Amino acid sequence: MTAMVKAEGVHKSFGPVQVLKGIDLEVAPREVFCLIGPSGSGKSTFLRCINHLEKINSGRLYVDGDLVGYRQKGDKLYELKDREVAEKRRDIGMVFQRFNLFPHMTALENVIEAPVQVKRESKAVARERALKLLDRVGLADKAGNYPSQLSGGQQQRVAIARALAMEPKLMLFDEPTSALDPELVGDVLDVMRGLAEDGMTMIVVTHEMGFAREVGDSVVFMDDGVVVESGHPREVLTNPRHERTKSFLSKVL
Ligand SMILES: Nc1ncnc2c1ncn2[C@@H]1O[C@H](COP(=O)(O)OP(=O)(O)OP(=O)(O)O)[C@@H](O)[C@H]1O
Ligand SMILES: [Mg+2]
């Protein structure tokens, strides 16, 4: 079975600062893969490398068997053109800490925007799917609301619906609930749990250890640009082997 994401010795620096120092990991199709670790350990950078918002310095990164950002011919690598990179990126949905909805568009318009503009889908088809997606994230009755008329948790669920509208094969979540008031977190996590149940492959950077334990198939603890420890959530979260993992967990649990 082809891994959905495979990293081999991935290195990334910003100038002289090494942020990723050789990341090796594999995410299987349909897996919910939770990435935890202290601030500055390189979690967001790694996500950004997966959809080629950042270019890696060395190593290999594959999404669904394809090298990210390059085409391989024999043993030579050729960089993809911007247009080709953009095409690949469409298969990957990304949800950030801040919702980044278009403020001048309703929830529905936010969700149909990319399918219509990027995929050249008809408005009718896009609209029908968008309404289903808004229903799926529990916002069927908010389709006509502008972002300013929605709570943070509702905006984040629109952002998830918007990412799903492109029918991605992989979803990346970068601390999707950490900007939310505590009472709004649950609804967003419930939507993510539903996605997991439907078999979506997900990489989730999160501080929600409850979510990682209940929904995660695996947990990776990253620190200072390396994978310190990985495995089943039960092992990593309840029985960590490394001091660094123990010390991190004692602070967040
Ligand atoms: N564009 C950039 N230019 C220079 N340094 C950067 C850039 N992006 C990230 N870094 C640095 O890389 C390191 C890792 O950052 P990253 O955002 O990946 O960490 P993180 O694990 O996501 O942290 P957090 O939990 O706070 O979100 C940090 O030291 C950060 O300052
Ligand atoms: Mg981050």
GROMACS .gro file of C-alpha atoms and ligand atoms in nm:
model
  285
    1MET     CA    1   0.000   0.000   0.000
    2THR     CA    2   0.134   0.342  -0.092
    3ALA     CA    3   0.177   0.572   0.207
    4MET     CA    4  -0.029   0.891   0.189
    5VAL     CA    5   0.268   1.082   0.325
    6LYS     CA    6   0.623   0.960   0.351
    7ALA     CA    7   0.915   1.164   0.482
    8GLU     CA    8   1.272   1.044   0.454
    9GLY     CA    9   1.543   1.249   0.620
   10VAL     CA   10   1.359   1.576   0.563
   11HIS     CA   11   1.573   1.879   0.645
   12LYS     CA   12   1.458   2.239   0.639
   13SER     CA   13   1.651   2.550   0.735
   14PHE     CA   14   1.566   2.918   0.735
   15GLY     CA   15   1.900   3.081   0.669
   16PRO     CA   16   2.139   2.944   0.929
   17VAL     CA   17   1.859   2.809   1.150
   18GLN     CA   18   1.794   2.439   1.113
   19VAL     CA   19   1.428   2.379   1.186
   20LEU     CA   20   1.375   2.022   1.060
   21LYS     CA   21   1.675   1.800   1.124
   22GLY     CA   22   1.592   1.479   0.946
   23ILE     CA   23   1.228   1.385   0.978
   24ASP     CA   24   1.134   1.027   0.895
   25LEU     CA   25   0.772   0.924   0.915
   26GLU     CA   26   0.493   0.756   0.728
   27VAL     CA   27   0.121   0.825   0.726
   28ALA     CA   28  -0.101   0.548   0.589
   29PRO     CA   29  -0.420   0.615   0.393
   30ARG     CA   30  -0.717   0.670   0.627
   31GLU     CA   31  -0.485   0.725   0.920
   32VAL     CA   32  -0.537   1.001   1.177
   33PHE     CA   33  -0.187   1.111   1.255
   34CYS     CA   34  -0.140   1.351   1.544
   35LEU     CA   35   0.167   1.568   1.570
   36ILE     CA   36   0.250   1.710   1.911
   37GLY     CA   37   0.545   1.901   2.048
   38PRO     CA   38   0.656   2.225   2.207
   39SER     CA   39   0.636   2.563   2.040
   40GLY     CA   40   0.909   2.609   1.781
   41SER     CA   41   0.973   2.237   1.733
   42GLY     CA   42   0.889   2.258   1.361
   43LYS     CA   43   0.536   2.118   1.343
   44SER     CA   44   0.388   2.394   1.126
   45THR     CA   45   0.698   2.402   0.910
   46PHE     CA   46   0.663   2.031   0.845
   47LEU     CA   47   0.297   2.072   0.744
   48ARG     CA   48   0.394   2.355   0.513
   49CYS     CA   49   0.656   2.136   0.349
   50ILE     CA   50   0.392   1.871   0.276
   51ASN     CA   51   0.197   2.105   0.050
   52HIS     CA   52   0.513   2.271  -0.073
   53LEU     CA   53   0.451   2.610   0.083
   54GLU     CA   54   0.810   2.557   0.203
   55LYS     CA   55   1.083   2.393   0.002
   56ILE     CA   56   1.289   2.130   0.183
   57ASN     CA   57   1.669   2.147   0.177
   58SER     CA   58   1.736   1.776   0.167
   59GLY     CA   59   1.569   1.442   0.207
   60ARG     CA   60   1.260   1.319   0.031
   61LEU     CA   61   0.895   1.393   0.086
   62TYR     CA   62   0.619   1.202  -0.091
   63VAL     CA   63   0.243   1.253  -0.101
   64ASP     CA   64   0.050   0.954  -0.230
   65GLY     CA   65   0.363   0.821  -0.396
   66ASP     CA   66   0.452   1.147  -0.572
   67LEU     CA   67   0.756   1.349  -0.478
   68VAL     CA   68   0.647   1.687  -0.341
   69GLY     CA   69   0.754   1.970  -0.569
   70TYR     CA   70   0.965   1.762  -0.806
   71ARG     CA   71   0.947   1.516  -1.087
   72GLN     CA   72   1.198   1.236  -1.088
   73LYS     CA   73   1.347   1.118  -1.416
   74GLY     CA   74   1.604   0.846  -1.369
   75ASP     CA   75   1.808   0.973  -1.078
   76LYS     CA   76   1.758   1.339  -1.165
   77LEU     CA   77   1.506   1.570  -1.003
   78TYR     CA   78   1.326   1.845  -1.189
   79GLU     CA   79   1.143   2.116  -1.003
   80LEU     CA   80   0.774   2.143  -1.087
   81LYS     CA   81   0.639   2.465  -1.234
   82ASP     CA   82   0.423   2.686  -1.011
   83ARG     CA   83   0.116   2.577  -1.201
   84GLU     CA   84   0.196   2.210  -1.140
   85VAL     CA   85   0.263   2.274  -0.771
   86ALA     CA   86  -0.072   2.452  -0.743
   87GLU     CA   87  -0.244   2.158  -0.909
   88LYS     CA   88  -0.098   1.911  -0.658
   89ARG     CA   89  -0.186   2.139  -0.370
   90ARG     CA   90  -0.553   2.112  -0.460
   91ASP     CA   91  -0.552   1.754  -0.338
   92ILE     CA   92  -0.449   1.865   0.010
   93GLY     CA   93  -0.689   2.053   0.236
   94MET     CA   94  -0.540   2.277   0.499
   95VAL     CA   95  -0.707   2.423   0.806
   96PHE     CA   96  -0.514   2.674   1.014
   97GLN     CA   97  -0.544   2.811   1.364
   98ARG     CA   98  -0.695   3.130   1.221
   99PHE     CA   99  -0.985   3.063   0.994
  100ASN     CA  100  -0.892   3.288   0.702
  101LEU     CA  101  -1.239   3.297   0.555
  102PHE     CA  102  -1.309   3.564   0.295
  103PRO     CA  103  -1.483   3.828   0.506
  104HIS     CA  104  -1.694   3.970   0.223
  105MET     CA  105  -1.845   3.633   0.132
  106THR     CA  106  -2.114   3.430   0.306
  107ALA     CA  107  -2.039   3.085   0.444
  108LEU     CA  108  -2.186   2.930   0.129
  109GLU     CA  109  -1.989   3.160  -0.102
  110ASN     CA  110  -1.669   3.079   0.088
  111VAL     CA  111  -1.726   2.709   0.032
  112ILE     CA  112  -1.806   2.729  -0.341
  113GLU     CA  113  -1.530   2.978  -0.424
  114ALA     CA  114  -1.243   2.739  -0.496
  115PRO     CA  115  -1.441   2.469  -0.679
  116VAL     CA  116  -1.588   2.735  -0.910
  117GLN     CA  117  -1.278   2.952  -0.956
  118VAL     CA  118  -1.006   2.688  -0.949
  119LYS     CA  119  -1.175   2.371  -1.067
  120ARG     CA  120  -1.413   2.552  -1.303
  121GLU     CA  121  -1.707   2.364  -1.159
  122SER     CA  122  -2.057   2.489  -1.237
  123LYS     CA  123  -2.209   2.704  -0.965
  124ALA     CA  124  -2.505   2.466  -0.935
  125VAL     CA  125  -2.288   2.161  -0.872
  126ALA     CA  126  -2.059   2.348  -0.633
  127ARG     CA  127  -2.355   2.492  -0.447
  128GLU     CA  128  -2.519   2.155  -0.400
  129ARG     CA  129  -2.201   2.005  -0.256
  130ALA     CA  130  -2.139   2.312  -0.041
  131LEU     CA  131  -2.484   2.286   0.116
  132LYS     CA  132  -2.421   1.919   0.196
  133LEU     CA  133  -2.085   2.007   0.348
  134LEU     CA  134  -2.229   2.289   0.556
  135ASP     CA  135  -2.491   2.044   0.678
  136ARG     CA  136  -2.219   1.794   0.762
  137VAL     CA  137  -2.037   2.048   0.980
  138GLY     CA  138  -2.365   2.141   1.149
  139LEU     CA  139  -2.416   2.476   0.979
  140ALA     CA  140  -2.697   2.414   0.734
  141ASP     CA  141  -2.884   2.711   0.879
  142LYS     CA  142  -2.587   2.949   0.853
  143ALA     CA  143  -2.518   2.927   0.480
  144GLY     CA  144  -2.613   3.291   0.429
  145ASN     CA  145  -2.414   3.431   0.722
  146TYR     CA  146  -2.099   3.632   0.677
  147PRO     CA  147  -1.793   3.533   0.886
  148SER     CA  148  -1.850   3.832   1.116
  149GLN     CA  149  -2.192   3.686   1.195
  150LEU     CA  150  -2.046   3.351   1.301
  151SER     CA  151  -1.869   3.240   1.618
  152GLY     CA  152  -1.505   3.136   1.599
  153GLY     CA  153  -1.603   2.770   1.617
  154GLN     CA  154  -1.859   2.815   1.341
  155GLN     CA  155  -1.605   2.997   1.126
  156GLN     CA  156  -1.360   2.715   1.178
  157ARG     CA  157  -1.624   2.462   1.070
  158VAL     CA  158  -1.689   2.667   0.755
  159ALA     CA  159  -1.313   2.659   0.695
  160ILE     CA  160  -1.322   2.280   0.720
  161ALA     CA  161  -1.618   2.263   0.479
  162ARG     CA  162  -1.431   2.493   0.243
  163ALA     CA  163  -1.126   2.266   0.245
  164LEU     CA  164  -1.345   1.959   0.190
  165ALA     CA  165  -1.516   2.121  -0.108
  166MET     CA  166  -1.204   2.055  -0.313
  167GLU     CA  167  -1.240   1.684  -0.234
  168PRO     CA  168  -0.889   1.648  -0.094
  169LYS     CA  169  -0.725   1.313  -0.036
  170LEU     CA  170  -0.538   1.447   0.264
  171MET     CA  171  -0.629   1.705   0.527
  172LEU     CA  172  -0.373   1.899   0.727
  173PHE     CA  173  -0.488   2.067   1.048
  174ASP     CA  174  -0.259   2.312   1.223
  175GLU     CA  175  -0.390   2.365   1.576
  176PRO     CA  176  -0.745   2.412   1.447
  177THR     CA  177  -0.895   2.468   1.791
  178SER     CA  178  -0.627   2.663   1.974
  179ALA     CA  179  -0.767   3.006   1.890
  180LEU     CA  180  -1.116   2.910   2.007
  181ASP     CA  181  -1.297   2.974   2.332
  182PRO     CA  182  -1.304   2.647   2.526
  183GLU     CA  183  -1.677   2.597   2.486
  184LEU     CA  184  -1.646   2.610   2.106
  185VAL     CA  185  -1.368   2.352   2.078
  186GLY     CA  186  -1.593   2.047   2.112
  187ASP     CA  187  -1.802   2.115   1.799
  188VAL     CA  188  -1.492   2.149   1.584
  189LEU     CA  189  -1.337   1.833   1.727
  190ASP     CA  190  -1.667   1.652   1.665
  191VAL     CA  191  -1.653   1.748   1.297
  192MET     CA  192  -1.295   1.621   1.280
  193ARG     CA  193  -1.395   1.299   1.454
  194GLY     CA  194  -1.668   1.251   1.192
  195LEU     CA  195  -1.418   1.305   0.913
  196ALA     CA  196  -1.189   1.045   1.068
  197GLU     CA  197  -1.478   0.799   1.088
  198ASP     CA  198  -1.546   0.857   0.718
  199GLY     CA  199  -1.189   0.751   0.645
  200MET     CA  200  -1.022   1.083   0.568
  201THR     CA  201  -0.644   1.079   0.600
  202MET     CA  202  -0.557   1.353   0.846
  203ILE     CA  203  -0.244   1.502   0.996
  204VAL     CA  204  -0.342   1.700   1.300
  205VAL     CA  205  -0.110   1.930   1.491
  206THR     CA  206  -0.285   1.966   1.822
  207HIS     CA  207  -0.261   2.030   2.191
  208GLU     CA  208  -0.587   1.844   2.245
  209MET     CA  209  -0.449   1.530   2.402
  210GLY     CA  210  -0.800   1.391   2.454
  211PHE     CA  211  -0.861   1.409   2.079
  212ALA     CA  212  -0.521   1.253   2.005
  213ARG     CA  213  -0.591   0.968   2.245
  214GLU     CA  214  -0.946   0.897   2.128
  215VAL     CA  215  -0.927   0.963   1.756
  216GLY     CA  216  -0.557   0.934   1.670
  217ASP     CA  217  -0.421   0.617   1.514
  218SER     CA  218  -0.071   0.734   1.588
  219VAL     CA  219   0.098   1.015   1.773
  220VAL     CA  220   0.435   1.163   1.695
  221PHE     CA  221   0.616   1.377   1.947
  222MET     CA  222   0.849   1.625   1.782
  223ASP     CA  223   1.107   1.836   1.958
  224ASP     CA  224   1.371   2.065   1.816
  225GLY     CA  225   1.323   1.945   1.459
  226VAL     CA  226   1.340   1.572   1.521
  227VAL     CA  227   1.088   1.297   1.590
  228VAL     CA  228   1.160   1.196   1.948
  229GLU     CA  229   0.897   0.930   1.984
  230SER     CA  230   0.608   0.786   1.788
  231GLY     CA  231   0.353   0.512   1.820
  232HIS     CA  232   0.000   0.435   1.925
  233PRO     CA  233  -0.154   0.716   2.131
  234ARG     CA  234  -0.188   0.480   2.428
  235GLU     CA  235   0.186   0.418   2.430
  236VAL     CA  236   0.310   0.766   2.357
  237LEU     CA  237   0.063   0.958   2.572
  238THR     CA  238   0.025   0.724   2.868
  239ASN     CA  239   0.354   0.543   2.863
  240PRO     CA  240   0.615   0.771   2.707
  241ARG     CA  241   0.964   0.624   2.692
  242HIS     CA  242   1.165   0.943   2.653
  243GLU     CA  243   1.230   1.205   2.916
  244ARG     CA  244   1.156   1.485   2.672
  245THR     CA  245   0.814   1.337   2.593
  246LYS     CA  246   0.739   1.289   2.961
  247SER     CA  247   0.833   1.643   3.046
  248PHE     CA  248   0.624   1.786   2.758
  249LEU     CA  249   0.321   1.580   2.853
  250SER     CA  250   0.345   1.675   3.217
  251LYS     CA  251   0.303   2.035   3.105
  252VAL     CA  252   0.009   1.991   2.868
  253LEU     CA  253  -0.196   1.715   3.031
  254LIG     N1  254   0.966   3.178   0.742
  254LIG     C1  255   1.051   3.159   0.846
  254LIG     N2  256   1.168   3.226   0.853
  254LIG     C2  257   1.253   3.208   0.956
  254LIG     N3  258   1.231   3.123   1.058
  254LIG     C3  259   1.115   3.055   1.059
  254LIG     C4  260   1.020   3.069   0.953
  254LIG     N4  261   0.914   2.989   0.980
  254LIG     C5  262   0.943   2.927   1.096
  254LIG     N5  263   1.064   2.964   1.143
  254LIG     C6  264   1.128   2.916   1.266
  254LIG     O1  265   1.124   2.776   1.266
  254LIG     C7  266   1.103   2.725   1.396
  254LIG     C8  267   0.988   2.628   1.395
  254LIG     O2  268   0.869   2.700   1.369
  254LIG     P1  269   0.728   2.628   1.352
  254LIG     O3  270   0.630   2.735   1.327
  254LIG     O4  271   0.739   2.519   1.254
  254LIG     O5  272   0.709   2.566   1.499
  254LIG     P2  273   0.581   2.497   1.562
  254LIG     O6  274   0.626   2.364   1.615
  254LIG     O7  275   0.469   2.498   1.466
  254LIG     O8  276   0.550   2.594   1.687
  254LIG     P3  277   0.408   2.640   1.750
  254LIG     O9  278   0.363   2.527   1.840
  254LIG    O10  279   0.442   2.763   1.828
  254LIG    O11  280   0.312   2.666   1.638
  254LIG     C9  281   1.085   2.845   1.486
  254LIG    O12  282   1.205   2.868   1.554
  254LIG    C10  283   1.053   2.957   1.391
  254LIG    O13  284   1.100   3.079   1.441
  255MG      MG  285   0.282   2.592   1.464
   0.00000   0.00000   0.00000
